PDB file of N, CA and C in Angstrom:
ATOM      1  N   MET A1119       2.447 -17.699  40.776  1.00 85.00           N
ATOM      2  CA  MET A1119       2.426 -16.644  39.797  1.00 85.00           C
ATOM      3  C   MET A1119       3.533 -15.758  39.865  1.00 85.00           C
ATOM      4  N   SER A1120       4.227 -15.541  38.470  1.00 90.00           N
ATOM      5  CA  SER A1120       5.306 -14.795  38.458  1.00 90.00           C
ATOM      6  C   SER A1120       5.136 -13.319  38.814  1.00 90.00           C
ATOM      7  N   ASP A1121       6.131 -12.578  39.092  1.00 91.00           N
ATOM      8  CA  ASP A1121       6.206 -11.433  39.339  1.00 91.00           C
ATOM      9  C   ASP A1121       5.502 -10.373  38.067  1.00 91.00           C
ATOM     10  N   THR A1122       5.817 -10.991  36.665  1.00 94.00           N
ATOM     11  CA  THR A1122       5.516 -10.394  35.686  1.00 94.00           C
ATOM     12  C   THR A1122       3.863 -10.780  35.378  1.00 94.00           C
ATOM     13  N   ASP A1123       3.401 -11.767  35.703  1.00 95.00           N
ATOM     14  CA  ASP A1123       2.052 -12.168  35.643  1.00 95.00           C
ATOM     15  C   ASP A1123       1.198 -11.320  36.673  1.00 95.00           C
ATOM     16  N   ILE A1124       1.620 -11.108  37.780  1.00 95.00           N
ATOM     17  CA  ILE A1124       1.194 -10.238  38.844  1.00 95.00           C
ATOM     18  C   ILE A1124       1.021  -8.861  38.440  1.00 95.00           C
ATOM     19  N   ILE A1125       2.017  -8.177  37.867  1.00 96.00           N
ATOM     20  CA  ILE A1125       2.036  -6.836  37.085  1.00 96.00           C
ATOM     21  C   ILE A1125       1.033  -6.799  36.114  1.00 96.00           C
ATOM     22  N   VAL A1126       1.200  -7.565  35.197  1.00 97.00           N
ATOM     23  CA  VAL A1126       0.079  -7.611  33.927  1.00 97.00           C
ATOM     24  C   VAL A1126      -1.216  -7.784  34.487  1.00 97.00           C
ATOM     25  N   ASN A1127      -1.437  -8.620  35.429  1.00 98.00           N
ATOM     26  CA  ASN A1127      -2.981  -8.755  36.028  1.00 98.00           C
ATOM     27  C   ASN A1127      -3.410  -7.456  36.547  1.00 98.00           C
ATOM     28  N   ILE A1128      -2.521  -7.220  37.292  1.00 97.00           N
ATOM     29  CA  ILE A1128      -3.034  -5.409  37.935  1.00 97.00           C
ATOM     30  C   ILE A1128      -3.459  -4.648  36.926  1.00 97.00           C
ATOM     31  N   LEU A1129      -2.306  -4.496  36.051  1.00 98.00           N
ATOM     32  CA  LEU A1129      -2.661  -3.473  35.039  1.00 98.00           C
ATOM     33  C   LEU A1129      -3.886  -3.713  34.092  1.00 98.00           C
ATOM     34  N   LYS A1130      -4.192  -4.903  33.818  1.00 98.00           N
ATOM     35  CA  LYS A1130      -5.402  -5.248  33.035  1.00 98.00           C
ATOM     36  C   LYS A1130      -6.656  -4.763  33.937  1.00 98.00           C
ATOM     37  N   GLU A1131      -6.597  -5.340  35.275  1.00 98.00           N
ATOM     38  CA  GLU A1131      -7.707  -5.003  36.122  1.00 98.00           C
ATOM     39  C   GLU A1131      -8.147  -3.605  36.241  1.00 98.00           C
ATOM     40  N   LYS A1132      -6.817  -2.894  36.751  1.00 98.00           N
ATOM     41  CA  LYS A1132      -7.136  -1.539  37.355  1.00 98.00           C
ATOM     42  C   LYS A1132      -7.362  -0.460  36.147  1.00 98.00           C
ATOM     43  N   LEU A1133      -6.711  -0.801  35.102  1.00 98.00           N
ATOM     44  CA  LEU A1133      -6.724   0.283  33.823  1.00 98.00           C
ATOM     45  C   LEU A1133      -7.540  -0.370  32.855  1.00 98.00           C
ATOM     46  N   GLN A1134      -8.128  -1.516  32.896  1.00 98.00           N
ATOM     47  CA  GLN A1134      -8.989  -2.095  31.742  1.00 98.00           C
ATOM     48  C   GLN A1134      -8.073  -2.226  30.589  1.00 98.00           C
ATOM     49  N   ALA A1135      -6.725  -2.670  30.663  1.00 98.00           N
ATOM     50  CA  ALA A1135      -6.028  -2.716  29.670  1.00 98.00           C
ATOM     51  C   ALA A1135      -6.124  -3.859  28.701  1.00 98.00           C
ATOM     52  N   ILE A1136      -6.413  -3.579  27.347  1.00 97.00           N
ATOM     53  CA  ILE A1136      -6.717  -4.668  26.433  1.00 97.00           C
ATOM     54  C   ILE A1136      -5.426  -5.469  26.062  1.00 97.00           C
ATOM     55  N   HIS A1137      -4.229  -4.832  26.238  1.00 97.00           N
ATOM     56  CA  HIS A1137      -2.893  -5.440  26.112  1.00 97.00           C
ATOM     57  C   HIS A1137      -1.758  -4.909  27.037  1.00 97.00           C
ATOM     58  N   VAL A1138      -1.170  -5.598  27.830  1.00 98.00           N
ATOM     59  CA  VAL A1138       0.117  -5.347  28.601  1.00 98.00           C
ATOM     60  C   VAL A1138       1.323  -6.182  27.915  1.00 98.00           C
ATOM     61  N   GLY A1139       2.060  -5.685  27.348  1.00 97.00           N
ATOM     62  CA  GLY A1139       3.462  -6.203  27.021  1.00 97.00           C
ATOM     63  C   GLY A1139       4.416  -6.008  28.205  1.00 97.00           C
ATOM     64  N   ILE A1140       5.219  -7.019  28.655  1.00 97.00           N
ATOM     65  CA  ILE A1140       6.186  -6.566  29.548  1.00 97.00           C
ATOM     66  C   ILE A1140       7.780  -7.304  29.257  1.00 97.00           C
ATOM     67  N   ILE A1141       8.568  -6.651  29.706  1.00 96.00           N
ATOM     68  CA  ILE A1141      10.052  -7.203  29.547  1.00 96.00           C
ATOM     69  C   ILE A1141      10.780  -7.078  30.786  1.00 96.00           C
ATOM     70  N   ASP A1142      11.276  -8.230  31.319  1.00 91.00           N
ATOM     71  CA  ASP A1142      11.831  -8.283  32.552  1.00 91.00           C
ATOM     72  C   ASP A1142      13.171  -8.035  32.395  1.00 91.00           C
ATOM     73  N   GLU A1143      13.860  -6.849  32.814  1.00 88.00           N
ATOM     74  CA  GLU A1143      15.241  -6.536  32.438  1.00 88.00           C
ATOM     75  C   GLU A1143      16.190  -6.683  33.664  1.00 88.00           C
ATOM     76  N   SER A1144      15.416  -7.312  34.647  1.00 83.00           N
ATOM     77  CA  SER A1144      16.382  -7.482  36.014  1.00 83.00           C
ATOM     78  C   SER A1144      17.754  -8.111  35.687  1.00 83.00           C
ATOM     79  N   ALA A1145      17.613  -9.053  35.032  1.00 72.00           N
ATOM     80  CA  ALA A1145      19.060  -9.803  34.654  1.00 72.00           C
ATOM     81  C   ALA A1145      20.198  -8.885  34.413  1.00 72.00           C
ATOM     82  N   ALA A1146      19.901  -7.675  33.506  1.00 66.00           N
ATOM     83  CA  ALA A1146      20.918  -6.653  33.186  1.00 66.00           C
ATOM     84  C   ALA A1146      21.140  -5.941  34.438  1.00 66.00           C
ATOM     85  N   HIS A1147      20.602  -5.902  35.463  1.00 61.00           N
ATOM     86  CA  HIS A1147      20.872  -5.091  36.513  1.00 61.00           C
ATOM     87  C   HIS A1147      21.145  -5.984  37.829  1.00 61.00           C
ATOM     88  N   ARG A1148      21.810  -7.091  37.733  1.00 64.00           N
ATOM     89  CA  ARG A1148      22.170  -7.920  38.892  1.00 64.00           C
ATOM     90  C   ARG A1148      23.228  -7.311  39.557  1.00 64.00           C
ATOM     91  N   GLY A1149      23.198  -7.374  40.895  1.00 62.00           N
ATOM     92  CA  GLY A1149      24.251  -6.785  41.577  1.00 62.00           C
ATOM     93  C   GLY A1149      23.881  -5.177  42.002  1.00 62.00           C
ATOM     94  N   HIS A1150      22.886  -4.798  41.465  1.00 59.00           N
ATOM     95  CA  HIS A1150      22.638  -3.283  41.611  1.00 59.00           C
ATOM     96  C   HIS A1150      22.220  -2.986  42.860  1.00 59.00           C
ATOM     97  N   LYS A1151      22.982  -2.736  43.869  1.00 58.00           N
ATOM     98  CA  LYS A1151      22.781  -2.569  45.332  1.00 58.00           C
ATOM     99  C   LYS A1151      21.726  -1.579  45.697  1.00 58.00           C
ATOM    100  N   ALA A1152      21.725  -0.625  44.853  1.00 55.00           N
ATOM    101  CA  ALA A1152      20.720   0.357  45.252  1.00 55.00           C
ATOM    102  C   ALA A1152      19.195   0.023  45.174  1.00 55.00           C
ATOM    103  N   ALA A1153      19.148  -1.058  44.443  1.00 50.00           N
ATOM    104  CA  ALA A1153      17.542  -1.560  43.980  1.00 50.00           C
ATOM    105  C   ALA A1153      16.932  -1.884  45.339  1.00 50.00           C
ATOM    106  N   GLY A1154      17.385  -2.435  46.325  1.00 60.00           N
ATOM    107  CA  GLY A1154      16.668  -2.724  47.471  1.00 60.00           C
ATOM    108  C   GLY A1154      15.453  -3.387  47.225  1.00 60.00           C
ATOM    109  N   GLY A1155      15.578  -4.458  46.353  1.00 69.00           N
ATOM    110  CA  GLY A1155      14.648  -5.332  46.041  1.00 69.00           C
ATOM    111  C   GLY A1155      13.715  -4.869  44.854  1.00 69.00           C
ATOM    112  N   GLY A1156      13.047  -5.861  44.152  1.00 77.00           N
ATOM    113  CA  GLY A1156      12.278  -5.490  43.045  1.00 77.00           C
ATOM    114  C   GLY A1156      13.156  -5.619  41.904  1.00 77.00           C
ATOM    115  N   GLY A1157      12.359  -5.749  40.746  1.00 88.00           N
ATOM    116  CA  GLY A1157      12.965  -5.753  39.557  1.00 88.00           C
ATOM    117  C   GLY A1157      12.844  -4.704  38.589  1.00 88.00           C
ATOM    118  N   HIS A1158      13.594  -4.892  37.433  1.00 91.00           N
ATOM    119  CA  HIS A1158      13.497  -3.731  36.443  1.00 91.00           C
ATOM    120  C   HIS A1158      12.571  -4.278  35.138  1.00 91.00           C
ATOM    121  N   TYR A1159      11.738  -3.396  34.941  1.00 95.00           N
ATOM    122  CA  TYR A1159      10.800  -3.767  33.870  1.00 95.00           C
ATOM    123  C   TYR A1159      10.464  -2.735  32.796  1.00 95.00           C
ATOM    124  N   ALA A1160      10.272  -3.079  31.602  1.00 96.00           N
ATOM    125  CA  ALA A1160       9.787  -2.384  30.608  1.00 96.00           C
ATOM    126  C   ALA A1160       8.179  -2.721  30.328  1.00 96.00           C
ATOM    127  N   VAL A1161       7.229  -1.826  30.397  1.00 98.00           N
ATOM    128  CA  VAL A1161       5.979  -2.275  30.125  1.00 98.00           C
ATOM    129  C   VAL A1161       5.331  -1.343  29.046  1.00 98.00           C
ATOM    130  N   THR A1162       4.330  -1.950  28.268  1.00 98.00           N
ATOM    131  CA  THR A1162       3.714  -1.222  27.212  1.00 98.00           C
ATOM    132  C   THR A1162       2.246  -1.543  27.415  1.00 98.00           C
ATOM    133  N   VAL A1163       1.336  -0.469  27.767  1.00 98.00           N
ATOM    134  CA  VAL A1163      -0.155  -0.718  28.453  1.00 98.00           C
ATOM    135  C   VAL A1163      -0.918  -0.229  27.431  1.00 98.00           C
ATOM    136  N   VAL A1164      -1.902  -0.820  26.813  1.00 98.00           N
ATOM    137  CA  VAL A1164      -2.934  -0.330  25.899  1.00 98.00           C
ATOM    138  C   VAL A1164      -4.148  -0.352  26.721  1.00 98.00           C
ATOM    139  N   SER A1165      -4.744   0.879  26.789  1.00 98.00           N
ATOM    140  CA  SER A1165      -6.118   0.888  27.207  1.00 98.00           C
ATOM    141  C   SER A1165      -7.042   2.343  26.720  1.00 98.00           C
ATOM    142  N   ASP A1166      -8.008   2.067  26.715  1.00 98.00           N
ATOM    143  CA  ASP A1166      -8.993   3.462  26.369  1.00 98.00           C
ATOM    144  C   ASP A1166      -9.271   4.472  27.497  1.00 98.00           C
ATOM    145  N   GLN A1167      -8.682   3.993  28.686  1.00 98.00           N
ATOM    146  CA  GLN A1167      -8.699   4.946  29.855  1.00 98.00           C
ATOM    147  C   GLN A1167      -7.764   6.012  29.612  1.00 98.00           C
ATOM    148  N   PHE A1168      -6.795   5.918  28.493  1.00 98.00           N
ATOM    149  CA  PHE A1168      -5.598   7.016  28.423  1.00 98.00           C
ATOM    150  C   PHE A1168      -6.280   7.849  27.284  1.00 98.00           C
ATOM    151  N   LYS A1169      -7.400   7.680  26.759  1.00 98.00           N
ATOM    152  CA  LYS A1169      -7.828   8.615  25.717  1.00 98.00           C
ATOM    153  C   LYS A1169      -8.220  10.014  26.284  1.00 98.00           C
ATOM    154  N   ASP A1170      -7.502  10.931  25.551  1.00 97.00           N
ATOM    155  CA  ASP A1170      -7.810  12.387  25.988  1.00 97.00           C
ATOM    156  C   ASP A1170      -6.990  12.659  27.243  1.00 97.00           C
ATOM    157  N   VAL A1171      -6.075  11.912  27.704  1.00 98.00           N
ATOM    158  CA  VAL A1171      -5.222  12.156  28.865  1.00 98.00           C
ATOM    159  C   VAL A1171      -3.816  12.189  28.474  1.00 98.00           C
ATOM    160  N   ASN A1172      -3.202  13.323  28.944  1.00 98.00           N
ATOM    161  CA  ASN A1172      -1.754  13.771  28.486  1.00 98.00           C
ATOM    162  C   ASN A1172      -0.717  12.618  28.992  1.00 98.00           C
ATOM    163  N   LEU A1173       0.302  12.708  28.303  1.00 97.00           N
ATOM    164  CA  LEU A1173       1.362  11.503  28.379  1.00 97.00           C
ATOM    165  C   LEU A1173       1.818  11.428  29.898  1.00 97.00           C
ATOM    166  N   ILE A1174       2.054  12.471  30.556  1.00 97.00           N
ATOM    167  CA  ILE A1174       2.509  12.363  32.001  1.00 97.00           C
ATOM    168  C   ILE A1174       1.365  11.593  32.744  1.00 97.00           C
ATOM    169  N   ASP A1175       0.238  12.108  32.755  1.00 98.00           N
ATOM    170  CA  ASP A1175      -0.851  11.662  33.371  1.00 98.00           C
ATOM    171  C   ASP A1175      -1.030  10.143  33.227  1.00 98.00           C
ATOM    172  N   GLN A1176      -0.849   9.800  31.957  1.00 98.00           N
ATOM    173  CA  GLN A1176      -0.944   8.252  31.535  1.00 98.00           C
ATOM    174  C   GLN A1176       0.068   7.747  32.354  1.00 98.00           C
ATOM    175  N   ARG A1177       1.178   8.030  32.383  1.00 98.00           N
ATOM    176  CA  ARG A1177       2.239   7.425  33.329  1.00 98.00           C
ATOM    177  C   ARG A1177       1.842   7.369  34.663  1.00 98.00           C
ATOM    178  N   ARG A1178       1.455   8.335  35.110  1.00 98.00           N
ATOM    179  CA  ARG A1178       1.039   8.345  36.513  1.00 98.00           C
ATOM    180  C   ARG A1178      -0.216   7.499  36.996  1.00 98.00           C
ATOM    181  N   MET A1179      -1.185   7.198  35.953  1.00 98.00           N
ATOM    182  CA  MET A1179      -1.980   6.192  36.188  1.00 98.00           C
ATOM    183  C   MET A1179      -1.464   4.807  36.240  1.00 98.00           C
ATOM    184  N   VAL A1180      -0.303   4.467  35.589  1.00 98.00           N
ATOM    185  CA  VAL A1180       0.394   3.349  35.598  1.00 98.00           C
ATOM    186  C   VAL A1180       0.920   3.290  37.212  1.00 98.00           C
ATOM    187  N   TYR A1181       1.794   4.240  37.368  1.00 97.00           N
ATOM    188  CA  TYR A1181       2.433   4.286  38.709  1.00 97.00           C
ATOM    189  C   TYR A1181       1.436   4.141  39.740  1.00 97.00           C
ATOM    190  N   SER A1182       0.313   4.571  39.709  1.00 97.00           N
ATOM    191  CA  SER A1182      -0.814   4.500  40.971  1.00 97.00           C
ATOM    192  C   SER A1182      -1.291   3.325  40.793  1.00 97.00           C
ATOM    193  N   ALA A1183      -1.480   2.512  39.792  1.00 98.00           N
ATOM    194  CA  ALA A1183      -2.041   1.064  39.703  1.00 98.00           C
ATOM    195  C   ALA A1183      -1.167   0.154  40.337  1.00 98.00           C
ATOM    196  N   LEU A1184       0.356   0.445  40.107  1.00 97.00           N
ATOM    197  CA  LEU A1184       1.222  -0.399  40.681  1.00 97.00           C
ATOM    198  C   LEU A1184       1.890  -0.010  41.895  1.00 97.00           C
ATOM    199  N   GLU A1185       1.376   1.057  42.628  1.00 96.00           N
ATOM    200  CA  GLU A1185       1.703   1.674  43.759  1.00 96.00           C
ATOM    201  C   GLU A1185       2.265   0.687  44.804  1.00 96.00           C
ATOM    202  N   ASP A1186       1.542  -0.536  45.126  1.00 94.00           N
ATOM    203  CA  ASP A1186       2.039  -1.419  46.213  1.00 94.00           C
ATOM    204  C   ASP A1186       3.092  -2.248  45.709  1.00 94.00           C
ATOM    205  N   GLN A1187       3.320  -2.415  44.355  1.00 94.00           N
ATOM    206  CA  GLN A1187       4.216  -3.396  43.764  1.00 94.00           C
ATOM    207  C   GLN A1187       5.531  -2.468  43.834  1.00 94.00           C
ATOM    208  N   ILE A1188       5.446  -0.905  43.690  1.00 92.00           N
ATOM    209  CA  ILE A1188       6.531  -0.126  43.780  1.00 92.00           C
ATOM    210  C   ILE A1188       7.180  -0.029  45.026  1.00 92.00           C
ATOM    211  N   SER A1189       6.166   0.187  46.127  1.00 90.00           N
ATOM    212  CA  SER A1189       6.721   0.577  47.510  1.00 90.00           C
ATOM    213  C   SER A1189       6.648  -0.700  48.419  1.00 90.00           C
ATOM    214  N   GLY A1190       5.890  -1.640  48.128  1.00 87.00           N
ATOM    215  CA  GLY A1190       5.885  -2.756  48.934  1.00 87.00           C
ATOM    216  C   GLY A1190       4.627  -2.341  49.852  1.00 87.00           C
ATOM    217  N   THR A1191       4.343  -3.325  50.723  1.00 87.00           N
ATOM    218  CA  THR A1191       3.156  -3.314  51.747  1.00 87.00           C
ATOM    219  C   THR A1191       3.837  -3.973  52.899  1.00 87.00           C
ATOM    220  N   PRO A1192       3.226  -3.824  54.036  1.00 88.00           N
ATOM    221  CA  PRO A1192       3.513  -4.541  55.301  1.00 88.00           C
ATOM    222  C   PRO A1192       3.514  -6.068  54.970  1.00 88.00           C
ATOM    223  N   THR A1193       2.574  -6.574  54.336  1.00 88.00           N
ATOM    224  CA  THR A1193       2.693  -8.031  54.158  1.00 88.00           C
ATOM    225  C   THR A1193       3.154  -8.675  52.725  1.00 88.00           C
ATOM    226  N   ALA A1194       3.756  -7.774  51.982  1.00 83.00           N
ATOM    227  CA  ALA A1194       4.332  -8.136  50.698  1.00 83.00           C
ATOM    228  C   ALA A1194       5.522  -7.350  50.304  1.00 83.00           C
ATOM    229  N   PRO A1195       6.631  -7.806  49.844  1.00 84.00           N
ATOM    230  CA  PRO A1195       7.716  -7.232  49.326  1.00 84.00           C
ATOM    231  C   PRO A1195       7.595  -6.172  48.182  1.00 84.00           C
ATOM    232  N   LYS A1196       8.321  -5.364  48.004  1.00 87.00           N
ATOM    233  CA  LYS A1196       8.219  -4.560  46.452  1.00 87.00           C
ATOM    234  C   LYS A1196       8.396  -5.516  45.298  1.00 87.00           C
ATOM    235  N   LEU A1197       7.850  -5.604  44.388  1.00 90.00           N
ATOM    236  CA  LEU A1197       8.253  -6.185  43.124  1.00 90.00           C
ATOM    237  C   LEU A1197       8.934  -5.448  42.204  1.00 90.00           C
ATOM    238  N   ILE A1198       8.938  -4.104  42.048  1.00 92.00           N
ATOM    239  CA  ILE A1198       9.293  -3.227  41.029  1.00 92.00           C
ATOM    240  C   ILE A1198      10.382  -2.167  41.843  1.00 92.00           C
ATOM    241  N   HIS A1199      11.400  -2.194  41.281  1.00 89.00           N
ATOM    242  CA  HIS A1199      12.384  -1.235  41.483  1.00 89.00           C
ATOM    243  C   HIS A1199      12.586   0.060  40.381  1.00 89.00           C
ATOM    244  N   ALA A1200      12.519  -0.259  39.142  1.00 90.00           N
ATOM    245  CA  ALA A1200      12.524   0.537  37.997  1.00 90.00           C
ATOM    246  C   ALA A1200      11.341   0.055  37.163  1.00 90.00           C
ATOM    247  N   LEU A1201      11.040   1.125  36.484  1.00 95.00           N
ATOM    248  CA  LEU A1201       9.590   0.764  35.414  1.00 95.00           C
ATOM    249  C   LEU A1201       9.796   1.848  34.208  1.00 95.00           C
ATOM    250  N   GLN A1202       9.936   1.266  33.089  1.00 97.00           N
ATOM    251  CA  GLN A1202      10.036   2.109  31.958  1.00 97.00           C
ATOM    252  C   GLN A1202       8.538   1.866  31.224  1.00 97.00           C
ATOM    253  N   ILE A1203       7.742   3.024  30.958  1.00 98.00           N
ATOM    254  CA  ILE A1203       6.534   2.894  30.762  1.00 98.00           C
ATOM    255  C   ILE A1203       6.173   3.409  29.271  1.00 98.00           C
ATOM    256  N   LYS A1204       5.450   2.590  28.359  1.00 98.00           N
ATOM    257  CA  LYS A1204       4.960   3.205  27.158  1.00 98.00           C
ATOM    258  C   LYS A1204       3.435   3.037  27.233  1.00 98.00           C
ATOM    259  N   THR A1205       2.666   3.835  27.030  1.00 98.00           N
ATOM    260  CA  THR A1205       1.306   3.819  27.029  1.00 98.00           C
ATOM    261  C   THR A1205       0.498   4.222  25.681  1.00 98.00           C
ATOM    262  N   MET A1206      -0.484   3.534  25.219  1.00 97.00           N
ATOM    263  CA  MET A1206      -1.292   3.826  24.150  1.00 97.00           C
ATOM    264  C   MET A1206      -2.707   3.773  24.353  1.00 97.00           C
ATOM    265  N   THR A1207      -3.627   4.267  23.665  1.00 97.00           N
ATOM    266  CA  THR A1207      -4.881   3.964  23.456  1.00 97.00           C
ATOM    267  C   THR A1207      -5.075   2.800  22.519  1.00 97.00           C
ATOM    268  N   THR A1208      -6.440   2.012  22.442  1.00 96.00           N
ATOM    269  CA  THR A1208      -6.617   0.991  21.457  1.00 96.00           C
ATOM    270  C   THR A1208      -6.281   1.518  19.924  1.00 96.00           C
ATOM    271  N   GLY A1209      -6.821   2.688  19.628  1.00 95.00           N
ATOM    272  CA  GLY A1209      -6.740   3.422  18.083  1.00 95.00           C
ATOM    273  C   GLY A1209      -5.152   3.367  17.972  1.00 95.00           C
ATOM    274  N   GLU A1210      -4.420   4.208  18.905  1.00 95.00           N
ATOM    275  CA  GLU A1210      -2.744   4.311  18.629  1.00 95.00           C
ATOM    276  C   GLU A1210      -2.117   2.821  18.436  1.00 95.00           C
ATOM    277  N   TRP A1211      -2.635   1.900  19.346  1.00 94.00           N
ATOM    278  CA  TRP A1211      -2.084   0.434  19.096  1.00 94.00           C
ATOM    279  C   TRP A1211      -2.444   0.030  17.698  1.00 94.00           C
ATOM    280  N   GLU A1212      -3.634  -0.076  17.356  1.00 94.00           N
ATOM    281  CA  GLU A1212      -4.001  -0.753  16.242  1.00 94.00           C
ATOM    282  C   GLU A1212      -3.343  -0.099  14.814  1.00 94.00           C
ATOM    283  N   ASN A1213      -2.925   1.276  15.170  1.00 93.00           N
ATOM    284  CA  ASN A1213      -2.330   2.194  14.040  1.00 93.00           C
ATOM    285  C   ASN A1213      -0.766   1.873  13.867  1.00 93.00           C
ATOM    286  N   ASN A1214      -0.465   1.329  15.162  1.00 86.00           N
ATOM    287  CA  ASN A1214       1.211   1.061  15.217  1.00 86.00           C
ATOM    288  C   ASN A1214       1.442  -0.392  15.062  1.00 86.00           C
ATOM    289  N   ASN A1215       0.548  -1.263  15.024  1.00 78.00           N
ATOM    290  CA  ASN A1215       0.588  -2.828  14.662  1.00 78.00           C
ATOM    291  C   ASN A1215      -0.060  -3.279  13.539  1.00 78.00           C
TER     292      ASN A1215
END
């Protein structure tokens, strides 16, 4: 399973996301020594768990869901170095698409 598949599956499971779009921007950051491992990603997450939650807390929810992939664990290296996040409810998603 690819790193992007892992990220998508986690967000769908933990946030009951009905849509997760992900762009791997890692190639644009090759040689970025400060990364210390992990890729650069832009994600769009659509979930009704974001309803009535302010934007900052929506982002916190995404970061919390991906905490192990951002920090790494004793048994798995970190997958994410940088994360750009866009969040929407189902209603917002339907109105924008």
